[in-house]
Coordinates of C-alpha atoms and ligand atoms in Angstrom, one line a residue:
Chain A
M1 CA 82.7 44.0 -76.6
A2 CA 80.4 43.4 -73.9
L3 CA 81.3 45.1 -70.6
L4 CA 80.3 42.0 -68.3
E5 CA 80.6 38.8 -69.9
I6 CA 80.0 35.0 -68.2
K7 CA 80.7 31.9 -69.6
N8 CA 79.7 28.6 -68.6
L9 CA 79.5 29.8 -64.8
N10 CA 78.7 26.8 -62.2
A11 CA 78.3 27.0 -58.6
G12 CA 76.5 26.0 -55.6
Y13 CA 76.9 25.1 -52.0
G14 CA 78.4 21.9 -50.5
D15 CA 77.5 19.0 -52.7
L16 CA 74.4 21.0 -54.1
R17 CA 75.0 22.6 -57.8
V18 CA 72.8 25.4 -58.1
L19 CA 74.4 27.3 -61.6
R20 CA 74.1 25.0 -64.4
D21 CA 76.5 26.6 -67.2
V22 CA 75.0 30.2 -67.2
S23 CA 76.3 32.2 -70.1
M24 CA 75.0 36.0 -70.5
E25 CA 76.3 39.4 -71.2
V26 CA 75.5 42.8 -70.3
N27 CA 76.8 45.6 -72.8
E28 CA 77.8 49.4 -71.6
G29 CA 74.8 51.3 -71.1
E30 CA 72.4 48.3 -70.9
I31 CA 69.7 47.8 -68.5
V32 CA 69.1 43.9 -68.1
A33 CA 66.6 42.1 -66.5
F34 CA 67.4 38.5 -64.8
L35 CA 64.3 36.9 -63.8
G36 CA 63.2 33.5 -62.2
S37 CA 61.1 32.0 -59.8
N38 CA 62.2 31.8 -56.1
G39 CA 65.1 29.4 -55.7
A40 CA 66.2 29.4 -59.3
G41 CA 69.3 30.7 -58.7
K42 CA 69.4 34.4 -59.2
S43 CA 70.6 35.4 -55.6
T44 CA 73.6 33.3 -56.1
F45 CA 74.4 33.8 -59.2
M46 CA 75.0 37.5 -58.5
R47 CA 77.0 36.4 -55.2
T48 CA 79.3 34.4 -57.6
I49 CA 80.0 37.2 -59.5
V50 CA 81.2 39.0 -56.7
G51 CA 82.9 36.6 -55.3
L52 CA 81.1 35.7 -52.5
N53 CA 80.6 32.0 -53.6
R54 CA 83.0 30.0 -55.1
A55 CA 82.6 29.6 -58.9
W56 CA 83.5 25.9 -59.8
S57 CA 84.2 26.7 -63.1
G58 CA 83.3 29.2 -66.1
D59 CA 84.6 32.7 -66.2
V60 CA 83.3 36.1 -64.9
I61 CA 85.1 38.5 -67.4
M62 CA 84.9 42.4 -66.8
N63 CA 86.0 44.7 -69.1
G64 CA 88.3 41.9 -70.6
K65 CA 89.7 41.0 -67.5
R66 CA 89.2 37.5 -66.3
L67 CA 87.8 37.9 -62.5
T68 CA 86.6 34.2 -61.5
N69 CA 87.2 33.8 -58.1
S70 CA 89.3 36.9 -57.2
P71 CA 89.0 38.4 -54.1
S72 CA 85.7 40.4 -53.9
E73 CA 88.0 43.6 -53.2
K74 CA 89.4 43.4 -56.6
I75 CA 86.3 42.6 -58.3
I76 CA 84.6 45.7 -56.6
K77 CA 87.6 47.7 -57.8
S78 CA 87.1 46.7 -61.1
G79 CA 83.9 48.3 -61.5
I80 CA 81.0 46.2 -60.3
G81 CA 78.9 47.4 -57.8
I82 CA 76.2 45.3 -55.9
V83 CA 73.1 46.2 -54.0
P84 CA 72.3 42.7 -52.4
E85 CA 69.5 40.9 -51.4
G86 CA 67.8 42.0 -48.1
R87 CA 69.7 45.3 -48.2
R88 CA 72.6 44.3 -45.7
L89 CA 73.6 47.7 -44.4
F90 CA 75.9 48.2 -41.6
A91 CA 73.1 48.5 -39.2
G92 CA 75.0 50.2 -36.3
M93 CA 76.5 52.4 -38.2
T94 CA 74.9 56.0 -39.6
V95 CA 74.0 56.7 -43.3
T96 CA 76.8 58.8 -43.9
E97 CA 79.0 56.2 -42.5
N98 CA 77.3 53.5 -44.7
L99 CA 78.0 55.3 -48.0
E100 CA 81.7 56.2 -46.7
M101 CA 82.2 52.3 -46.3
G102 CA 80.7 52.1 -50.0
A103 CA 83.7 54.3 -51.2
Y104 CA 86.6 52.5 -49.1
C105 CA 88.3 51.2 -52.4
N106 CA 87.8 54.6 -54.1
R107 CA 88.2 57.6 -51.7
K108 CA 88.9 60.5 -54.0
D109 CA 86.1 62.8 -54.6
I110 CA 84.0 61.2 -51.9
R111 CA 82.2 64.6 -51.2
R112 CA 81.0 65.2 -54.8
R113 CA 79.5 61.7 -54.9
M114 CA 78.0 61.7 -51.8
D115 CA 76.4 65.0 -52.9
S116 CA 74.9 63.3 -55.8
I117 CA 73.4 60.3 -53.9
F118 CA 71.7 62.9 -51.7
Q119 CA 70.4 64.7 -54.7
S120 CA 68.8 61.5 -55.8
F121 CA 67.7 60.6 -52.6
P122 CA 66.8 63.6 -50.5
R123 CA 65.1 61.8 -48.0
L124 CA 68.8 60.2 -47.1
Y125 CA 69.9 63.3 -46.8
E126 CA 67.7 64.3 -43.9
R127 CA 68.4 60.8 -42.4
K128 CA 72.2 61.0 -42.7
D129 CA 73.2 61.0 -39.1
H130 CA 70.7 58.3 -38.4
L131 CA 71.9 54.7 -37.9
A132 CA 71.1 52.7 -41.0
G133 CA 69.0 50.5 -38.6
D134 CA 66.7 52.6 -37.8
L135 CA 65.6 53.6 -41.2
S136 CA 62.2 52.6 -42.5
G137 CA 62.8 50.0 -45.5
G138 CA 62.1 52.3 -48.4
E139 CA 65.2 54.8 -46.7
Q140 CA 67.2 51.4 -46.3
Q141 CA 66.9 50.6 -49.9
M142 CA 68.0 54.1 -51.0
C143 CA 71.0 53.8 -48.6
A144 CA 72.0 50.0 -50.3
I145 CA 72.1 51.7 -53.4
G146 CA 73.6 54.8 -52.5
R147 CA 76.4 52.9 -51.0
A148 CA 77.2 50.6 -54.0
L149 CA 77.2 53.6 -55.9
M150 CA 79.7 55.1 -54.0
S151 CA 82.7 53.1 -55.6
E152 CA 81.5 54.7 -59.1
P153 CA 81.0 51.0 -60.6
K154 CA 80.4 50.8 -64.1
I155 CA 77.7 48.0 -63.8
L156 CA 75.1 47.9 -60.9
L157 CA 74.1 44.2 -59.7
I158 CA 70.6 45.0 -58.1
D159 CA 69.0 41.9 -56.2
E160 CA 64.9 42.4 -55.5
F161 CA 65.2 46.1 -54.7
S162 CA 61.5 45.9 -54.4
L163 CA 61.0 43.6 -51.8
G164 CA 58.6 44.5 -49.0
L165 CA 58.2 47.9 -50.4
A166 CA 55.3 50.2 -51.1
P167 CA 54.4 50.5 -54.6
T168 CA 55.0 54.5 -54.7
V169 CA 58.5 53.9 -53.0
V170 CA 59.6 51.2 -55.9
D171 CA 58.3 53.7 -58.4
S172 CA 60.3 56.3 -57.2
L173 CA 63.5 54.2 -56.8
T174 CA 62.7 52.6 -60.1
K175 CA 63.3 55.9 -61.5
V176 CA 66.4 56.8 -59.7
V177 CA 67.9 53.7 -61.3
Q178 CA 66.7 54.6 -64.6
D179 CA 68.8 57.9 -63.5
I180 CA 71.8 56.2 -62.8
N181 CA 71.6 54.1 -66.2
R182 CA 71.2 57.2 -68.0
Q183 CA 74.4 58.3 -66.3
G184 CA 76.4 55.7 -68.2
V185 CA 76.0 52.8 -65.4
S186 CA 75.0 49.5 -66.8
I187 CA 72.6 47.7 -64.9
L188 CA 71.6 44.0 -64.1
I189 CA 68.5 43.8 -62.4
V190 CA 66.5 40.7 -60.4
E191 CA 63.2 41.5 -59.8
Q192 CA 59.8 39.7 -58.9
D193 CA 57.9 42.5 -60.5
V194 CA 58.4 40.9 -64.0
Q195 CA 56.2 43.4 -65.8
M196 CA 58.0 46.2 -64.3
V197 CA 61.5 45.4 -64.9
L198 CA 60.6 44.3 -68.5
E199 CA 59.4 47.6 -69.1
M200 CA 62.5 49.3 -68.1
S201 CA 65.2 47.1 -69.4
S202 CA 66.2 46.3 -73.1
R203 CA 67.2 42.6 -72.7
A204 CA 66.3 39.6 -70.2
Y205 CA 67.2 36.3 -69.4
V206 CA 65.3 33.5 -67.6
M207 CA 66.5 31.4 -65.2
E208 CA 64.9 27.9 -64.1
V209 CA 66.8 25.6 -61.9
G210 CA 70.0 27.4 -62.3
A211 CA 70.2 27.4 -65.8
I212 CA 69.2 30.1 -68.6
T213 CA 66.2 28.9 -70.3
I214 CA 64.7 31.9 -72.1
S215 CA 66.4 35.4 -73.2
G216 CA 66.0 38.1 -75.5
N217 CA 64.8 41.7 -76.0
S218 CA 62.6 42.5 -73.5
K219 CA 59.9 43.9 -75.7
D220 CA 59.4 40.5 -77.3
L221 CA 59.8 38.6 -74.1
I222 CA 56.5 40.5 -72.7
D223 CA 54.6 39.0 -75.5
N224 CA 56.2 35.3 -74.9
P225 CA 53.4 33.1 -74.2
K226 CA 56.0 31.4 -71.7
I227 CA 56.5 34.4 -69.9
K228 CA 52.8 35.5 -70.1
E229 CA 51.8 32.4 -68.3
A230 CA 54.6 31.6 -65.7
Y231 CA 55.3 35.1 -64.4
L232 CA 52.9 37.6 -65.6
G233 CA 49.6 35.3 -64.6
M234 CA 48.2 36.0 -67.6
Chain B
M1 CA 89.7 56.9 4.7
I2 CA 90.9 53.6 4.1
I3 CA 87.7 53.2 2.0
L4 CA 88.9 55.9 -0.4
Q5 CA 92.3 54.7 -0.5
I6 CA 91.2 51.4 -1.5
L7 CA 89.0 52.5 -4.1
I8 CA 91.7 54.7 -5.4
N9 CA 94.2 51.6 -5.5
G10 CA 91.3 49.6 -7.2
L11 CA 90.6 52.2 -10.2
L12 CA 94.6 52.4 -10.5
L13 CA 94.7 48.6 -10.9
G14 CA 91.3 48.8 -13.2
A15 CA 92.7 50.8 -15.7
F16 CA 95.2 48.3 -16.4
Y17 CA 93.0 45.7 -16.4
A18 CA 90.7 47.8 -19.1
L19 CA 93.8 48.2 -21.4
I20 CA 94.4 44.6 -21.4
G21 CA 90.6 43.8 -22.0
I22 CA 90.3 46.2 -24.9
G23 CA 92.4 44.4 -27.1
F24 CA 91.2 41.3 -26.2
S25 CA 87.3 42.0 -26.5
L26 CA 88.2 43.9 -29.8
V27 CA 89.6 40.6 -31.3
W28 CA 86.7 38.6 -29.9
G29 CA 84.0 41.0 -31.1
V30 CA 85.7 41.2 -34.6
T31 CA 87.1 38.2 -35.4
N32 CA 85.2 35.8 -33.2
I33 CA 88.7 34.6 -31.9
I34 CA 88.8 33.9 -28.2
N35 CA 92.5 34.4 -27.6
L36 CA 93.7 32.8 -24.9
S37 CA 97.3 33.6 -25.6
H38 CA 96.6 37.2 -25.0
G39 CA 97.8 37.2 -21.2
A40 CA 101.2 35.4 -23.0
I41 CA 101.2 38.0 -25.8
A42 CA 101.4 40.9 -23.1
L43 CA 104.2 39.0 -20.9
L44 CA 106.5 39.2 -24.3
G45 CA 105.6 43.1 -24.3
A46 CA 106.7 43.0 -20.5
Y47 CA 110.0 41.0 -21.0
L48 CA 110.7 42.9 -24.1
T49 CA 110.4 46.0 -21.5
F50 CA 112.7 44.1 -19.0
F51 CA 115.3 43.2 -21.5
L52 CA 115.5 46.9 -22.8
F53 CA 115.5 48.2 -19.3
Q54 CA 118.2 45.6 -18.1
T55 CA 120.2 45.9 -21.2
F56 CA 120.0 49.6 -22.5
R57 CA 118.6 51.1 -19.5
L58 CA 115.7 52.1 -21.4
D59 CA 113.0 54.1 -19.3
P60 CA 110.0 51.5 -19.3
F61 CA 107.8 54.4 -20.2
L62 CA 109.8 54.9 -23.3
S63 CA 109.6 51.1 -24.4
I64 CA 105.7 51.6 -24.8
P65 CA 105.8 52.4 -28.5
V66 CA 108.6 49.6 -28.6
S67 CA 106.4 46.7 -27.6
F68 CA 103.4 48.2 -29.2
I69 CA 105.0 48.0 -32.6
A70 CA 106.8 44.5 -32.0
M71 CA 103.2 43.1 -30.5
F72 CA 101.6 44.6 -33.5
S73 CA 103.8 43.3 -35.9
F74 CA 104.0 39.9 -34.2
G75 CA 99.9 39.6 -34.2
Y76 CA 99.7 41.0 -37.8
L77 CA 102.0 37.8 -39.0
L78 CA 100.1 35.7 -36.5
Q79 CA 96.6 36.2 -37.9
R80 CA 97.8 36.6 -41.5
Y81 CA 99.5 33.6 -41.8
L82 CA 98.2 31.4 -39.2
M83 CA 94.6 32.4 -37.8
N84 CA 93.2 33.5 -41.0
F85 CA 93.4 29.9 -42.2
V86 CA 91.6 28.4 -39.6
V87 CA 89.1 31.5 -38.9
K88 CA 86.2 30.0 -40.2
A89 CA 86.9 26.8 -38.4
Q90 CA 84.8 26.2 -35.4
I91 CA 85.1 27.8 -32.6
F92 CA 86.4 24.8 -30.5
M93 CA 89.2 24.3 -32.8
L94 CA 90.1 28.3 -32.4
L95 CA 90.0 27.5 -29.0
I96 CA 92.2 24.7 -29.2
L97 CA 94.8 26.9 -31.7
T98 CA 95.3 30.0 -29.3
F99 CA 95.6 27.4 -26.1
G100 CA 98.6 25.9 -27.9
L101 CA 99.9 29.3 -28.7
E102 CA 99.7 30.2 -25.3
I103 CA 102.0 27.2 -24.1
F104 CA 104.2 27.9 -26.4
L105 CA 104.9 31.3 -25.6
V106 CA 105.0 30.5 -22.0
N107 CA 107.3 27.9 -22.4
F108 CA 109.6 29.8 -24.6
M109 CA 109.5 32.9 -22.2
T110 CA 110.5 30.3 -19.3
T111 CA 113.2 29.0 -21.7
F112 CA 114.6 32.7 -22.3
F113 CA 114.1 34.4 -19.1
S114 CA 113.4 31.5 -16.6
A115 CA 110.3 30.9 -14.4
D116 CA 111.5 33.7 -11.6
F117 CA 109.6 36.5 -11.0
R118 CA 111.0 39.7 -12.4
S119 CA 110.3 43.3 -11.8
V120 CA 111.5 46.7 -13.4
T121 CA 112.3 49.3 -11.0
P122 CA 113.3 52.7 -12.0
S123 CA 114.9 55.2 -10.2
Y124 CA 111.9 57.1 -9.5
A125 CA 109.6 54.1 -8.6
G126 CA 109.4 55.2 -4.8
N127 CA 108.0 58.6 -5.4
S128 CA 104.5 59.2 -4.2
L129 CA 101.8 61.9 -4.4
V130 CA 100.5 62.2 -0.7
L131 CA 97.2 63.8 -0.2
G132 CA 96.7 63.9 3.6
S133 CA 96.5 60.0 4.4
I134 CA 96.0 59.2 1.1
V135 CA 99.3 57.6 -1.1
I136 CA 99.3 57.3 -5.0
P137 CA 102.6 56.5 -6.4
Y138 CA 103.1 58.8 -9.3
I139 CA 103.9 55.7 -11.7
R140 CA 100.6 54.1 -10.8
L141 CA 99.0 57.2 -11.6
A142 CA 100.9 57.5 -15.3
V143 CA 99.8 54.1 -15.8
F144 CA 96.3 54.9 -15.1
S145 CA 96.5 58.2 -17.1
I146 CA 98.3 56.3 -20.3
C147 CA 95.6 53.4 -19.8
V148 CA 92.9 55.9 -20.2
I149 CA 94.5 57.9 -23.1
I150 CA 95.0 54.8 -24.9
A151 CA 91.2 53.7 -24.3
V152 CA 90.1 57.2 -25.7
A153 CA 92.5 57.0 -28.6
M154 CA 91.2 53.4 -29.7
A155 CA 87.7 54.7 -29.3
L156 CA 88.4 57.9 -31.7
F157 CA 90.4 55.4 -34.1
L158 CA 87.3 53.1 -34.5
D159 CA 85.1 56.0 -34.9
K160 CA 86.9 58.2 -37.4
T161 CA 89.5 56.6 -39.3
W162 CA 89.1 54.5 -42.2
P163 CA 90.6 51.3 -40.9
G164 CA 88.8 51.9 -37.9
K165 CA 85.4 52.1 -39.6
A166 CA 86.4 49.2 -41.6
I167 CA 87.0 47.1 -38.5
K168 CA 83.5 48.0 -37.4
A169 CA 81.9 47.3 -40.7
T170 CA 83.5 43.9 -40.8
S171 CA 82.0 42.9 -37.5
L172 CA 78.5 44.3 -38.3
D173 CA 78.2 42.1 -41.5
I174 CA 81.6 40.6 -43.0
E175 CA 79.5 39.8 -46.4
A176 CA 78.4 43.4 -46.7
S177 CA 82.0 44.5 -46.1
M178 CA 83.0 42.3 -48.8
M179 CA 80.7 44.0 -51.2
S180 CA 82.1 47.5 -50.2
G181 CA 85.3 46.3 -51.5
I182 CA 86.9 45.7 -48.0
N183 CA 89.1 42.4 -47.7
P184 CA 88.4 41.0 -44.2
A185 CA 91.4 38.8 -44.3
K186 CA 93.4 42.2 -43.9
I187 CA 90.7 43.7 -41.5
Y188 CA 91.1 40.7 -39.2
A189 CA 95.2 40.7 -39.4
L190 CA 94.7 44.3 -38.4
T191 CA 92.2 43.9 -35.6
F192 CA 94.4 41.2 -34.3
A193 CA 97.5 42.9 -34.5
L194 CA 96.0 46.0 -32.7
G195 CA 94.7 43.4 -30.0
S196 CA 98.0 42.1 -29.6
G197 CA 99.8 45.5 -29.8
L198 CA 97.4 46.8 -27.2
A199 CA 98.3 43.4 -25.1
G200 CA 102.3 44.3 -25.4
V201 CA 101.7 48.0 -23.9
S202 CA 99.6 46.4 -21.3
G203 CA 102.6 44.1 -20.7
T204 CA 105.0 47.1 -20.6
L205 CA 102.8 49.1 -18.0
L206 CA 102.7 45.9 -15.7
T207 CA 106.4 45.9 -15.4
L208 CA 105.8 49.1 -13.6
T209 CA 103.6 48.0 -11.2
Q210 CA 104.2 44.6 -10.3
A211 CA 106.4 41.8 -10.4
F212 CA 105.9 39.0 -13.1
S213 CA 106.8 35.5 -14.3
P214 CA 105.7 33.4 -17.3
S215 CA 103.3 31.8 -15.0
I216 CA 100.8 34.5 -14.7
A217 CA 100.0 34.7 -18.7
G218 CA 97.0 32.7 -17.9
G219 CA 95.5 35.1 -14.7
L220 CA 96.1 37.9 -17.4
T221 CA 93.7 36.3 -20.0
L222 CA 91.4 35.5 -17.5
R223 CA 90.9 39.3 -16.5
A224 CA 90.9 40.3 -20.1
F225 CA 88.4 37.8 -20.6
I226 CA 86.4 38.9 -17.6
V227 CA 86.4 42.8 -18.6
S228 CA 85.0 41.7 -22.2
I229 CA 82.4 39.8 -20.8
L230 CA 81.4 42.8 -18.1
G231 CA 81.7 45.7 -20.8
G232 CA 80.0 43.8 -23.9
L233 CA 82.3 42.8 -26.7
G234 CA 84.2 44.9 -29.0
R235 CA 83.2 48.0 -27.0
I236 CA 86.3 50.4 -25.8
E237 CA 83.7 52.3 -23.3
G238 CA 82.2 49.1 -21.9
A239 CA 85.8 47.4 -21.5
L240 CA 87.1 50.7 -19.5
I241 CA 84.2 50.7 -17.3
G242 CA 84.2 46.6 -16.8
G243 CA 88.1 47.2 -16.1
L244 CA 87.6 50.0 -13.4
L245 CA 84.6 47.5 -12.0
L246 CA 86.7 44.6 -11.8
G247 CA 90.0 46.3 -10.3
V248 CA 87.6 48.2 -7.7
L249 CA 85.9 44.4 -6.6
E250 CA 89.3 43.0 -6.4
T251 CA 91.0 45.3 -4.4
F252 CA 88.1 45.5 -2.0
S253 CA 87.6 41.5 -1.6
S254 CA 91.1 41.3 -1.2
Y255 CA 91.1 43.6 1.8
L256 CA 87.8 42.3 2.9
I257 CA 88.1 38.6 2.4
G258 CA 91.8 38.1 1.5
E259 CA 93.9 38.1 -1.6
S260 CA 93.4 34.4 -2.1
Y261 CA 89.9 34.8 -3.1
K262 CA 89.9 37.2 -5.3
N263 CA 90.1 35.1 -8.4
A264 CA 86.7 33.5 -7.3
I265 CA 85.2 37.0 -6.9
A266 CA 86.0 37.9 -10.3
F267 CA 85.0 34.9 -11.9
G268 CA 81.7 35.1 -9.5
L269 CA 81.0 38.7 -10.9
M270 CA 81.3 37.2 -14.4
V271 CA 79.0 34.6 -14.1
L272 CA 76.3 36.9 -12.3
V273 CA 76.4 39.5 -15.5
L274 CA 76.5 36.4 -17.5
I275 CA 73.2 35.6 -16.2
V276 CA 71.2 38.9 -15.6
K277 CA 73.0 41.2 -18.6
P278 CA 74.1 38.7 -21.2
S279 CA 75.2 41.5 -23.5
G280 CA 77.3 43.2 -21.0
L281 CA 76.8 46.2 -18.4
M282 CA 76.5 48.5 -21.2
G283 CA 73.6 47.0 -22.8
R284 CA 72.8 46.8 -26.5
K285 CA 75.6 45.3 -28.1
Y286 CA 77.0 47.8 -30.5
Y287 CA 78.9 46.2 -33.2
A288 CA 79.6 42.9 -32.0
E289 CA 77.7 39.8 -31.7
V290 CA 78.9 36.7 -29.9
K291 CA 78.8 34.5 -33.3
H292 CA 78.7 30.9 -33.1
Ligands
ADP301 N1 73.7 29.5 -48.1 C1 73.0 28.6 -48.9 N2 73.5 27.2 -48.4 C2 73.0 26.4 -48.9 N3 71.8 26.4 -50.1 C3 71.5 27.5 -50.8 C4 72.1 28.9 -49.7 N4 71.8 29.7 -50.4 C5 71.0 29.5 -51.4 N5 70.8 28.0 -51.1 C6 69.9 27.4 -52.4 O1 70.3 27.8 -53.5 C7 69.6 27.6 -54.4 C8 69.1 28.9 -55.1 O2 68.9 29.8 -54.3 P1 69.1 31.7 -54.8 O3 70.3 31.4 -55.4 O4 69.0 32.2 -53.6 O5 67.9 31.7 -55.4 P2 67.0 32.7 -55.7 O6 67.8 34.3 -55.8 O7 66.8 32.6 -57.5 O8 65.6 33.0 -55.1 C9 68.1 27.5 -53.5 O9 67.7 25.9 -53.8 C10 68.5 27.6 -52.3 O10 68.0 26.8 -51.3
MG302 MG1 67.0 35.8 -54.4

């Protein structure tokens, strides 16, 4: 059974329909890539899953439970974590406080979880008493990932975490994401760097103007002529 | 010596203004609601205190927790089942709603308690601390201390507790708070409840220092408004300083120019701050921004 299953999801803003009958799934332990050009609807898709946007119709099913249009509180509690586009940290709060807020709906054992996050991101530990707004882009991204992990999600949605970061920083973040996955957390990742995510994921979906047009094993998609042309620039 | 006495009177009054401003500023900063019924809610606390004193001879200081709990509950229900439905509406709609509520509450109090001025005078009301030519009524000193203690307690609550930090987080970025599993509707209700609870307490303290009638609701709200602007939205220490400043300024201007100009002076001060330093005297907005 799929861990996260989306069936015929439709959503948009006002009269503007963005998502068109999107269906996809993420199985336990998988890394799944979600590709698409700017404005395709990838962020809208992720926001709709966690209840920030209203779904017009369709199903969001987590662990067999239908969660469509539930309050975000309930969706996060069900084991979905999100690292949003633009990081969205609490700028006026410290790194430690940001991590604490991530554990708001799952508060037992906070120390242990925070320690393990600081172990993955030693840099974050050094900055733990700084305001999140004063961190560098890479540190902010670490903090955003850490905050999402604090609720001990079974699946992590990551939206363009490499945006605006130096390649070396992206590399180290990628390794951490793979580590997180090895510890049993499924990952759904939206990324501009198509080569990179196709290499780290097992399966991928391609979204064009709100609908999924291509899907398959990442290995196969790397060689897919359409992908090569549109996203890999070959 | 008279200058020192006026300064002390101003500070004593100012702490009360700070308390009434803290709740107002918190609600404005976090939920974006400019609660025009804040003064009326404070008066509900005052009348509750008056009623308990008249009927059961309950000492006004002992009715502080009663006022807090009663107005906290009132505020919670109000936000959860009325305001939350319009919280995304335009600021103008929210103003009309809270204005309507203020009219309703003032009429309610006038009906039940009449428009007469009331006061609560416990047996110890006349005792004062005398230091040379300086006279400080013990009651005012106690009111001052309670206001400061509550301000400090509120600051600690916001900084150190789960609900406090969640309030802060929600005011910083409501969507990010939702992604962290915080339910903003509950946080808004808690914030409005706290604001109302603090208003209720300031109403109780009001009964100890001056006569009151339903007609002063608007004047109280105006003070709360000015303190919020002076201190910067949602900032406890800002409200404290803003309140003290307003108290001192008002007391001095009453002495120098006359009682009837103090509203104008307070208003002028606010306009001046809005022009010179729109984020309040405390500078950078900490966790609340005026949202449009
Ligand atoms: N808050 C919004 N209000 C109205 N339209 C929006 C909003 N956010 C995104 N859109 C529109 O929805 C479409 C999809 O946007 P988005 O989901 O951000 O795409 P992507 O993440 O794939 O770049 C775009 O056409 C965008 O202009
Ligand atoms: Mg996007």
